Coordinates of C-alpha atoms in Angstrom, one line a residue:
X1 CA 83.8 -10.1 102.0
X2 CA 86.8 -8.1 101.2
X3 CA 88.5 -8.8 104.8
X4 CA 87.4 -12.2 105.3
X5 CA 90.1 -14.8 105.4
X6 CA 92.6 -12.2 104.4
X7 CA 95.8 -13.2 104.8
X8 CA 98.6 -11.5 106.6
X9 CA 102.5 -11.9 107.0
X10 CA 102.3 -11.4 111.0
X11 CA 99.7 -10.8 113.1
X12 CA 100.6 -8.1 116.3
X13 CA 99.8 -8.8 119.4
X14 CA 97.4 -5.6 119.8
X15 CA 95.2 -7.7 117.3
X16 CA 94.9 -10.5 119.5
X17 CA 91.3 -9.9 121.6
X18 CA 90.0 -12.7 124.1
X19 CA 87.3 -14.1 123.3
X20 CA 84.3 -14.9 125.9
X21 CA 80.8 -16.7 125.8
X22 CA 78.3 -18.2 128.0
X23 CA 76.6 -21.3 127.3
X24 CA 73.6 -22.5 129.9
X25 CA 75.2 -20.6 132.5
X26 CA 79.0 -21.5 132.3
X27 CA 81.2 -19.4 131.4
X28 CA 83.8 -20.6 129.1
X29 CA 87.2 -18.5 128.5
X30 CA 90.0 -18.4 126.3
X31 CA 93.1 -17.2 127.1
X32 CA 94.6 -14.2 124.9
X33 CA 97.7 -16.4 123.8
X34 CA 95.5 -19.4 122.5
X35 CA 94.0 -16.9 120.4
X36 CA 97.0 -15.6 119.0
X37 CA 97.7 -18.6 118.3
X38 CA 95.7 -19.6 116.3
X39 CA 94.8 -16.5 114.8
X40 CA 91.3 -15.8 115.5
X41 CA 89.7 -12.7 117.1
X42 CA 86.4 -11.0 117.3
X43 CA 85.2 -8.0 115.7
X44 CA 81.5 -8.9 115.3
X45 CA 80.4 -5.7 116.6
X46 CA 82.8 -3.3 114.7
X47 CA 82.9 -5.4 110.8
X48 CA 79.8 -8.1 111.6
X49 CA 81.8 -10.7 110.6
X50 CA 84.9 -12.8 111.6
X51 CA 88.0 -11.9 110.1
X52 CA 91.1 -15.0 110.2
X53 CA 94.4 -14.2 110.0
X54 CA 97.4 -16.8 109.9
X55 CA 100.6 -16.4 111.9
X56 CA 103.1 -18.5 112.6
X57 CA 102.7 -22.4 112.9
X58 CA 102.8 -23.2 117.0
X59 CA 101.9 -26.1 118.7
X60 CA 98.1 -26.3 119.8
X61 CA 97.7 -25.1 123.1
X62 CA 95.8 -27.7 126.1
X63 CA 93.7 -24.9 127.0
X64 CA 90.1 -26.1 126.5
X65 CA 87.9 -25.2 123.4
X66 CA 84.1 -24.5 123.4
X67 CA 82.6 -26.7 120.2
X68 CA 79.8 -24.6 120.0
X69 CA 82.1 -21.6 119.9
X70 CA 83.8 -22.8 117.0
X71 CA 80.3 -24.0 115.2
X72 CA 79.1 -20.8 115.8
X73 CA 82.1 -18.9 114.0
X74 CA 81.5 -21.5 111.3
X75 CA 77.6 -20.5 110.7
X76 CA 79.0 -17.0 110.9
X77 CA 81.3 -17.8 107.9
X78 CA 78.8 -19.7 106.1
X79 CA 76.3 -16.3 106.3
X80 CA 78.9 -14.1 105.4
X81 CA 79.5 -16.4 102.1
X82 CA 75.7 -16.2 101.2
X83 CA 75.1 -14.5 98.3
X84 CA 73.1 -11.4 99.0
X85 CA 69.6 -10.8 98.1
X86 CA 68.0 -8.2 96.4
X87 CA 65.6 -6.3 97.9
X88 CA 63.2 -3.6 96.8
X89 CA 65.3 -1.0 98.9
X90 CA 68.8 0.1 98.6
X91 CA 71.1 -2.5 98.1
X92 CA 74.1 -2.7 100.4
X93 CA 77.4 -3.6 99.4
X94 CA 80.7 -4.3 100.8
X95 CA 83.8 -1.9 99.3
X96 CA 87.6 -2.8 98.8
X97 CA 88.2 -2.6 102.4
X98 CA 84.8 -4.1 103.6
X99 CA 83.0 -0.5 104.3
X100 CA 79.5 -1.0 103.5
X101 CA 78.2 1.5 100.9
X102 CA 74.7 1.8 99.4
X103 CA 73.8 1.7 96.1
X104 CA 71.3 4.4 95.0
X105 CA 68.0 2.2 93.2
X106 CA 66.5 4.4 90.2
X107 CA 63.5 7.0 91.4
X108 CA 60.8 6.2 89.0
X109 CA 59.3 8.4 87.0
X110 CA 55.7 6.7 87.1
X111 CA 55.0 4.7 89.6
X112 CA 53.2 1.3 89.4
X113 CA 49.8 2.4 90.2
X114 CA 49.9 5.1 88.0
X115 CA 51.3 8.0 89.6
X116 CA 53.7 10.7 88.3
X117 CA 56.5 10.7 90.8
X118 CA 56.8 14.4 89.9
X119 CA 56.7 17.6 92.1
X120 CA 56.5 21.4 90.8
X121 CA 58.2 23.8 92.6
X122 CA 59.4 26.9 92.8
X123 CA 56.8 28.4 91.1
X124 CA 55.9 32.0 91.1
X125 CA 52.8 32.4 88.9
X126 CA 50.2 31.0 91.5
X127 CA 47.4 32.9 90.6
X128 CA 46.7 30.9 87.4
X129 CA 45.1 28.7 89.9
X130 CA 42.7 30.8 90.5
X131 CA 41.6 31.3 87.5
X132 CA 40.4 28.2 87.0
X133 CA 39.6 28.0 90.7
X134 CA 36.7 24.7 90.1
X135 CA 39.7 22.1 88.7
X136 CA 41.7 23.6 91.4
X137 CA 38.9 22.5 94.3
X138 CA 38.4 19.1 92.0
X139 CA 42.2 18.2 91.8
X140 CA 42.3 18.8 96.0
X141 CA 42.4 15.9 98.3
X142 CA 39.3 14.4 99.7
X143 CA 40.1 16.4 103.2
X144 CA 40.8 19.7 101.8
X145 CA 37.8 19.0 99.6
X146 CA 35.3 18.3 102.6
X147 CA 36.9 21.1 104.5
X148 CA 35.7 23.7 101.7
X149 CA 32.4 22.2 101.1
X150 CA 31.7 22.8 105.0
X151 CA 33.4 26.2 105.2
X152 CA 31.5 27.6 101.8
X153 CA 28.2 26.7 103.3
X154 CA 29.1 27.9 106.8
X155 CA 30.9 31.3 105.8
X156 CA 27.5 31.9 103.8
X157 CA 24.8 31.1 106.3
X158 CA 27.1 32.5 109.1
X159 CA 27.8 35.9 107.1
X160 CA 24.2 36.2 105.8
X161 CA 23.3 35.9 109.4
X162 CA 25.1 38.8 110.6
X163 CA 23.8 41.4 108.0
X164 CA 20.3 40.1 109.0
X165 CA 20.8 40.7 112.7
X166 CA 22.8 44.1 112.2
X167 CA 19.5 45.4 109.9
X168 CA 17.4 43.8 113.2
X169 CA 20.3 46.3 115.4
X170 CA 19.8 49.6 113.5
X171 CA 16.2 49.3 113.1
X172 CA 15.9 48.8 116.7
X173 CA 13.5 45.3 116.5
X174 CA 15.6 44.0 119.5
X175 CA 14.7 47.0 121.7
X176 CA 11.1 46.3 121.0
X177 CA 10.6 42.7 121.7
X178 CA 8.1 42.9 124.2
X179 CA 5.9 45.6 122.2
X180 CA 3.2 44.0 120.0
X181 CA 2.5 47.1 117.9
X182 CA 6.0 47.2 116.8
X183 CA 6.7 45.5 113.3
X184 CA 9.9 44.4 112.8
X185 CA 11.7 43.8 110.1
X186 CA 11.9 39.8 110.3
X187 CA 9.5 38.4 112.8
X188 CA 10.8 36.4 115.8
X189 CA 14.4 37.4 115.3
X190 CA 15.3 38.0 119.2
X191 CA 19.4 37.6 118.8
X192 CA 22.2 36.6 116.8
X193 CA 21.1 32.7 117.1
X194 CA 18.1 33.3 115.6
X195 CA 19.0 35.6 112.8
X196 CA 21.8 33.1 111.9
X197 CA 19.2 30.5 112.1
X198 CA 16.8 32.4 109.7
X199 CA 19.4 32.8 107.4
X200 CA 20.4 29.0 106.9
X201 CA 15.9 28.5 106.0
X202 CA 16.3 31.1 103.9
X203 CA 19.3 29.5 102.0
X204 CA 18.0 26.4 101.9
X205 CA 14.8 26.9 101.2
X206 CA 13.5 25.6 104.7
X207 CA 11.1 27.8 105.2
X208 CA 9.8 26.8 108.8
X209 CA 7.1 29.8 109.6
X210 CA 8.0 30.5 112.5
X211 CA 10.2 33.4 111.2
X212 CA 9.4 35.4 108.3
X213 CA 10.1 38.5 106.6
X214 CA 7.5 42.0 106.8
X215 CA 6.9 44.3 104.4
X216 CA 7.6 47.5 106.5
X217 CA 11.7 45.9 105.5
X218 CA 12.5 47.3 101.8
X219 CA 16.2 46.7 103.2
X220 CA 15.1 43.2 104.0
X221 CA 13.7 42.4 100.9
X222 CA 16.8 42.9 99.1
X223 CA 19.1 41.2 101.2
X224 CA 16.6 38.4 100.4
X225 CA 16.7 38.0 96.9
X226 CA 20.8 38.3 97.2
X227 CA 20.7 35.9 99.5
X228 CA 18.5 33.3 97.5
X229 CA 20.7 33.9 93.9
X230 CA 24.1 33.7 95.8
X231 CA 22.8 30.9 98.0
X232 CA 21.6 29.1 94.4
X233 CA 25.0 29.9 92.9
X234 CA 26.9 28.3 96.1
X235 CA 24.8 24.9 95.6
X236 CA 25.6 25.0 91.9
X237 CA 29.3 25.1 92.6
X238 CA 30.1 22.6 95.6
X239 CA 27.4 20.2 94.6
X240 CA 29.0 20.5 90.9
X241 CA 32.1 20.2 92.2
X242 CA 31.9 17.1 94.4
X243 CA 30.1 15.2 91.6
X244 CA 32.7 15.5 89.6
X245 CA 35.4 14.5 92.3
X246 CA 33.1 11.1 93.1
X247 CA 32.8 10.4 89.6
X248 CA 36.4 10.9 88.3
X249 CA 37.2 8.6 86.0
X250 CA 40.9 8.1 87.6
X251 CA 39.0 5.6 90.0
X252 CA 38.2 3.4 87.2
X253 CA 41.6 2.9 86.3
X254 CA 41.9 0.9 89.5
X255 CA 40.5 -2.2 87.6
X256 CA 42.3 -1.9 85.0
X257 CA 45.8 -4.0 86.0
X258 CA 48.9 -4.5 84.2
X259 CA 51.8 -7.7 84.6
X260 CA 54.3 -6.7 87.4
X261 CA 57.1 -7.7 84.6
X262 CA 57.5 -7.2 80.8
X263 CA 59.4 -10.3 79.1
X264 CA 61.5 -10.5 75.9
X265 CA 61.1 -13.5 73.8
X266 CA 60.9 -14.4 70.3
X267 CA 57.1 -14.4 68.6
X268 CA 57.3 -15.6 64.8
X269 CA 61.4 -15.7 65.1
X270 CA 61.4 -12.0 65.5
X271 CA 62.5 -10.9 69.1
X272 CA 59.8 -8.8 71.1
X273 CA 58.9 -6.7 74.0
X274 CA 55.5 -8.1 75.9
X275 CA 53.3 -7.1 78.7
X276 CA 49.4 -7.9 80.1
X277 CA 47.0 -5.8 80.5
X278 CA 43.5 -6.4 81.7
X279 CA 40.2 -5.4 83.2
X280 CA 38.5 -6.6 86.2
X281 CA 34.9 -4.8 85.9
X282 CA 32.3 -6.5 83.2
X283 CA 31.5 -3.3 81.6
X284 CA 34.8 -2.5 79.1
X285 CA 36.5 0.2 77.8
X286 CA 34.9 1.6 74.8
X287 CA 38.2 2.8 72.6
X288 CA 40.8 1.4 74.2
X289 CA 44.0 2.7 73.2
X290 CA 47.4 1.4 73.8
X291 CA 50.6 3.3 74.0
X292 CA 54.0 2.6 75.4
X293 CA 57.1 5.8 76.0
X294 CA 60.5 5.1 77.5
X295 CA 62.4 7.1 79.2
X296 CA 66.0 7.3 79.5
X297 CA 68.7 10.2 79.8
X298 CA 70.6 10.9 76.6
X299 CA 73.2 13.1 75.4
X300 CA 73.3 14.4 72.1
X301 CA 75.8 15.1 69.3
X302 CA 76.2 18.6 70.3
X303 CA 76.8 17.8 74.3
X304 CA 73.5 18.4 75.4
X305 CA 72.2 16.6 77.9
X306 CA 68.4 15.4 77.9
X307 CA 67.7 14.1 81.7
X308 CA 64.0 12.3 80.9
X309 CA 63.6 12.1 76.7
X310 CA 60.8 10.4 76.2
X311 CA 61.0 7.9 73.3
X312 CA 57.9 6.3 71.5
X313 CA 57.5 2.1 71.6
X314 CA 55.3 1.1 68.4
X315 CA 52.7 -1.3 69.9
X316 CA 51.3 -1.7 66.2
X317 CA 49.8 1.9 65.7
X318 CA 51.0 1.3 61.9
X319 CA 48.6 -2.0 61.5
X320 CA 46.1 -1.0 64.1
X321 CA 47.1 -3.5 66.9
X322 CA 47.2 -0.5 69.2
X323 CA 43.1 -0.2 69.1
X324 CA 42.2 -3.0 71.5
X325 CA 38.9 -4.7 72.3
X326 CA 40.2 -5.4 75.9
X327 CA 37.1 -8.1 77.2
X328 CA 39.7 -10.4 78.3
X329 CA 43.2 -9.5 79.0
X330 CA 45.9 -9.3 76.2
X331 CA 49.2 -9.4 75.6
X332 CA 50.7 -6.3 74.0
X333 CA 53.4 -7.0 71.8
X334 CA 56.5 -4.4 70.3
X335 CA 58.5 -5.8 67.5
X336 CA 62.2 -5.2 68.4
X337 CA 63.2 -4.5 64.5
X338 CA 65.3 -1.5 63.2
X339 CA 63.2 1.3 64.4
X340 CA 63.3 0.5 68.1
X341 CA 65.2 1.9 70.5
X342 CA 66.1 -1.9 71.9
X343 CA 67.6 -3.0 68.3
X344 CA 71.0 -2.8 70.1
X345 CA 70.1 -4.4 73.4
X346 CA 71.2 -8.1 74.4
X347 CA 70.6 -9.6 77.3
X348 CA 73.8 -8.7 78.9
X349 CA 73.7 -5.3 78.1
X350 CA 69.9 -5.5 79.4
X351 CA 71.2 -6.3 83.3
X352 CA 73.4 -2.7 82.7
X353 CA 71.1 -0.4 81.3
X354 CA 69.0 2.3 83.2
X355 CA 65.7 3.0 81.2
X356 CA 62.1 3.4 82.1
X357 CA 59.0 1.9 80.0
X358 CA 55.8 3.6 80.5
X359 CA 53.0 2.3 79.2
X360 CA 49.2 4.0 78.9
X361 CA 45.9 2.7 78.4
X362 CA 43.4 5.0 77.3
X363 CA 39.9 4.6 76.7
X364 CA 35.8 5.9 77.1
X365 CA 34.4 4.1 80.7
X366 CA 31.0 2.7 78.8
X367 CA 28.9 3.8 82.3
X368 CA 30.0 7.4 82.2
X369 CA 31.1 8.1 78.9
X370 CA 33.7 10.2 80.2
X371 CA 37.4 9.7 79.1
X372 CA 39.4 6.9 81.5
X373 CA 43.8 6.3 81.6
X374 CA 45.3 4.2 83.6
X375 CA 49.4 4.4 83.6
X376 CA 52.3 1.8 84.9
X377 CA 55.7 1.8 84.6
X378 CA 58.6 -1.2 84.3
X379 CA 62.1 -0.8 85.0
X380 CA 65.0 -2.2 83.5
X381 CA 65.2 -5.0 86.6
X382 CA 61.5 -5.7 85.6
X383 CA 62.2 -6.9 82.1
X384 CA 62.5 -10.8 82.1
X385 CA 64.5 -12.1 79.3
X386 CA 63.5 -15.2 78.2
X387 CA 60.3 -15.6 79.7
X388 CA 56.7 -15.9 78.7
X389 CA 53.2 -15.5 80.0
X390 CA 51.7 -17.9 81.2
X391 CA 48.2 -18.4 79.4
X392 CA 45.1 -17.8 81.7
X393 CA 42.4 -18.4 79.9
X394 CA 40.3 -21.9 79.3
X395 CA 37.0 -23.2 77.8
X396 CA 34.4 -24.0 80.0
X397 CA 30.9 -25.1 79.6
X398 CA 29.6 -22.4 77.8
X399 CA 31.5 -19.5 78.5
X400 CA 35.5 -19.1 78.4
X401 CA 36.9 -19.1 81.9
X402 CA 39.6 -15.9 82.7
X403 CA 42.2 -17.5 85.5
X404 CA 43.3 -13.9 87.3
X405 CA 45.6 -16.1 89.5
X406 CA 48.2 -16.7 86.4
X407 CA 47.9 -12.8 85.3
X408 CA 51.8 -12.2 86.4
X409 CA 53.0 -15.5 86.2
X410 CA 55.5 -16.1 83.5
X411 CA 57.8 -19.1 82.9
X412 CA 61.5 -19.4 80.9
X413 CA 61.5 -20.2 77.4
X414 CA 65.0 -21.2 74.8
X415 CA 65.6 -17.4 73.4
X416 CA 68.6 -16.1 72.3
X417 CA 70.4 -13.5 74.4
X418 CA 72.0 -11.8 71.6
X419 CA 70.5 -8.4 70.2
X420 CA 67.8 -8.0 67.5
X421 CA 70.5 -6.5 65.3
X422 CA 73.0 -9.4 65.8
X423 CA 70.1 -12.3 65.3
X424 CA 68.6 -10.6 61.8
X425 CA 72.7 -10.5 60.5
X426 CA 73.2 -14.1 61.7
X427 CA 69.8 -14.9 59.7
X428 CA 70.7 -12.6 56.6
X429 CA 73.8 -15.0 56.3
X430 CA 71.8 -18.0 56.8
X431 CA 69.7 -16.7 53.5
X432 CA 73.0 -15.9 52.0
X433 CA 74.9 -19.4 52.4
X434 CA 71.9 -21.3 51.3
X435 CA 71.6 -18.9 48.3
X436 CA 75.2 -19.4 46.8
X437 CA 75.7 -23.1 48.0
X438 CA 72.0 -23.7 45.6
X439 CA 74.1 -20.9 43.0
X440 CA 77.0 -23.5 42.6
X441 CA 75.5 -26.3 42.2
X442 CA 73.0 -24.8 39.0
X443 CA 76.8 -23.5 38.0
X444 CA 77.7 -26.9 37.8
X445 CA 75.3 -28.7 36.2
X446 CA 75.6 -26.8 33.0
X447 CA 78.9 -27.9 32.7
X448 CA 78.2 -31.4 32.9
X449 CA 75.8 -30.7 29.9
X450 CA 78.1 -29.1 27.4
X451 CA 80.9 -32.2 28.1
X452 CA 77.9 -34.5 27.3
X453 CA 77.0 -32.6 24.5
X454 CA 80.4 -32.5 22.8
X455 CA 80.8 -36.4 22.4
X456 CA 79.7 -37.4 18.8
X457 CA 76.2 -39.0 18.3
X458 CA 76.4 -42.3 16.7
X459 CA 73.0 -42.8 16.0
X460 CA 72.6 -39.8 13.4
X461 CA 75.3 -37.9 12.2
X462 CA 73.8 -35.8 10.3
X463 CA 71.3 -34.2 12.6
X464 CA 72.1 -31.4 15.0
X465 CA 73.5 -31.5 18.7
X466 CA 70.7 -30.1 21.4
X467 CA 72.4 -28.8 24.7
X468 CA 69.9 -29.9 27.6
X469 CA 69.9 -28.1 30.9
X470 CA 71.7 -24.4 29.4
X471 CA 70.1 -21.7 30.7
X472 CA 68.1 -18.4 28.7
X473 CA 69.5 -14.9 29.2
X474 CA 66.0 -14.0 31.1
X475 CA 66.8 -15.8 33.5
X476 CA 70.2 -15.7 34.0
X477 CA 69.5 -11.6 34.8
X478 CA 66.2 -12.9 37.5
X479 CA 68.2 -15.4 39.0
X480 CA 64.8 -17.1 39.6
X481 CA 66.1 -20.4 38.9
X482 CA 69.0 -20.3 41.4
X483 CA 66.0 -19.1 43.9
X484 CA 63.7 -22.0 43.5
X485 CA 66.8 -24.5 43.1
X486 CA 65.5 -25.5 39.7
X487 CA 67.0 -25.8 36.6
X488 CA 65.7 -24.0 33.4
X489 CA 66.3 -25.6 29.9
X490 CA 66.0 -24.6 26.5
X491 CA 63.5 -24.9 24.5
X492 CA 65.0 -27.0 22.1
X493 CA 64.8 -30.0 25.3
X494 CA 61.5 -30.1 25.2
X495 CA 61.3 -30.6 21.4
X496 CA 63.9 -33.2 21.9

């Protein structure tokens, strides 16, 4: 806290506030020059925490002091000195002067269950959604949806059901209800109820007998047959359309789960980028593909500014790892190396940036056959460096047995919290000081040889000097000797 125990040269008397509490029912008061005194006041309702202040040394007054008072402004100062927690909200922080200010948490741009945290607006061209008017009624909610489905049935039957009693009006069947030579157009068709009644057995195919049509009604006939094709092209439509909504394929995604946090570790010394995926249904995805985008604001060379580019994360598409045989869940991998966009990331620089991972999983459901994805997303806070899953699966007697409980879990590992970039340079000169250090020592020994050869032989003087351990001009230019640390010699060693 910015204004707690502050210190000041003097402390006004304006400052100095008297302090009251009640403990079990007594009430316990301090005068307004003990507190000046010693230099404590309350502004728990205007700053929610105790500011001190010093002023000068006096002698300590004999007014009587509350323990529990002074307890509770020491529990005060021992919350205020707390570190504070994160939480999923806005965090709140304390400025210069101890104003609290917010600090804005990045809006995702996929959210964890999948969705696109996206909204079109402003747009002007809405008749294209008519056009294709039955993914328009498919990609409405489940209300809306219901709400058509009843009105397209009902706006039939109940329109139907007018022309049919206006053609029982004009022909003048309702005048003539009570006369049995008069043939009317539909029989038993008294009033609107039961026209709009004989309209929804017509449509339906019903077909009670209680009301049917004459043949003194060419008008009738014809409204039939309309009636029957547009009734049989309404059934097609809705009944098409809410199969398709039931069996969407989005709802199959629901079982198919990813790790609340990706972790960076080191797998075969080379750092790497690592999240779960799995699926909780027996019958698998037929084709799973794996792909991973991120998604951070750039600006380029020129000054533009890009708010969302979207940046491809290899998950092995060049070897294939990408095409997954997800039966049990699996740990996707992405090699930090030169090519990524994390090459230049360390661990510190990690806890600064503002990035976005996305990651897809695409695939045939094997029930329906029709095309399934299922999306999540990871944030920058949501990248654990230095951890590792935990592993989750086990053999059991017969079968091998998946542990769902340990799907997020993940536990610290030693990694280095340097950038790719700076831990392939520190192993390049790792190769390169064991490389000369072997170099030297092979210059060396040569040298050794020739002083050895130069002393005179006293066995035979007559017959020539070999030089053992000189090296050919072959592989002087390979270096493979300096390589494999051994030492090459001529040919005429071996004869010797």
């Amino acid at each position: 806290m910015a204004l707690e125990n502050s210190v000041f040269p003097s402390c006004p008397d304006s400052l100095s506030l008297p302090v009251e509490e009640k403990v079990e029912g007594e009430e316990v008061e301090v005068a307004t020059e003990a507190t000046a005194a010693t230099g404590v006041f309350n502004l728990l309702g205007e700053l929610g925490h105790v500011v001190t202040t010093e002023t000068t040394p006096s002698p300590p007054p004999l007014a009587k002091v509350n323990r529990s008072f002074q307890a509770k402004l020491a529990e005060r100062e021992a919350q205020a000195n707390e570190p504070r927690k994160k939480t999923q909200g806005t965090e709140k922080e304390r400025g210069r002067f101890g104003w609290v200010r917010t600090r804005r948490k990045r809006q995702r741009y996929v959210e964890k269950n999948g969705r696109c945290n996206v909204q079109h607006g402003n747009m002007r061209e809405t008749y294209r959604f008519l056009t294709d008017i039955f993914t328009t009624l498919v990609d409405l909610n489940w209300r809306c949806s219901l709400f058509v489905f009843v009105m397209a049935y009902a706006g039939t039957w109940l329109f139907f059901g007018a022309i049919w009693y206006l053609i029982a009006y004009c022909r003048g069947d309702l005048d003539h209800l009570e006369d049995e030579t008069w043939t009317p157009c539909v029989n038993n068709v008294n009033g609107f109820i039961s026209a709009f009644l004989f309209s929804i057995e017509t449509e339906t195919t019903i077909g009670y007998g209680h009301r049917v049509i004459t043949d003194q009604c060419p008008v009738g006939t014809m409204l039939l047959l309309l009636q029957a094709i547009l009734g049989s092209m309404v059934n097609a439509f809705m009944v098409g359309c809410m199969f398709v909504k039931i069996s969407q394929p989005n709802k199959r995604a629901e079982t198919l789960v990813f790790s609340k946090h990706a972790v960076i570790s080191l797998r075969d010394d080379k750092l790497c980028l690592m999240f779960r995926v799995g699926d909780l249904r027996s019958s698998h995805i037929v084709g799973a593909n794996m792909r991973a985008k991120l998604i951070k604001s750039k600006q380029t060379q020129e000054g533009e500014f890009i708010p969302l580019d979207q940046t491809d994360i290899s998950v092995g598409f060049e070897t294939g790892d990408d095409r997954l045989f997800l039966v049990s869940p699996l740990v996707i991998s992405h090699e930090i190396d030169v090519h990524s966009p994390f090459w230049d990331m360390s661990q510190a620089q990690l806890e600064k940036e503002d990035f976005e991972i996305v990651v897809i999983l695409e695939g045939m459901v094997e029930a329906t056959g029709m095309t399934c994805q299922a999306r999540s997303s990871y944030l920058a806070e949501e990248v654990l460096w230095g951890h590792r899953f935990s592993p989750m699966m086990s053999l059991a007697e017969g079968f091998f047995d998946i542990d769902y409980g340990a799907f997020h879990h993940t536990f610290e590992v030693v990694s280095p919290s340097c950038s790719a970039r700076e831990l392939s340079l520190a192993a390049a000169r790792l190769d390169a000081h064991i490389y000369w250090s072997i170099s030297s020592r092979l210059d060396e020994e040569p040298t050794l040889t020739n002083q050895a050869a130069k002393q005179p032989d006293s066995g035979k003087g007559g017959e020539p000097t070999f030089i053992v351990g000189e090296m050919t001009d072959i592989q002087e230019q390979t270096g493979l000797g300096e390589l494999n640390g051994s030492v090459a010699t001529d040919q005429s060693e071996s004869e010797a």
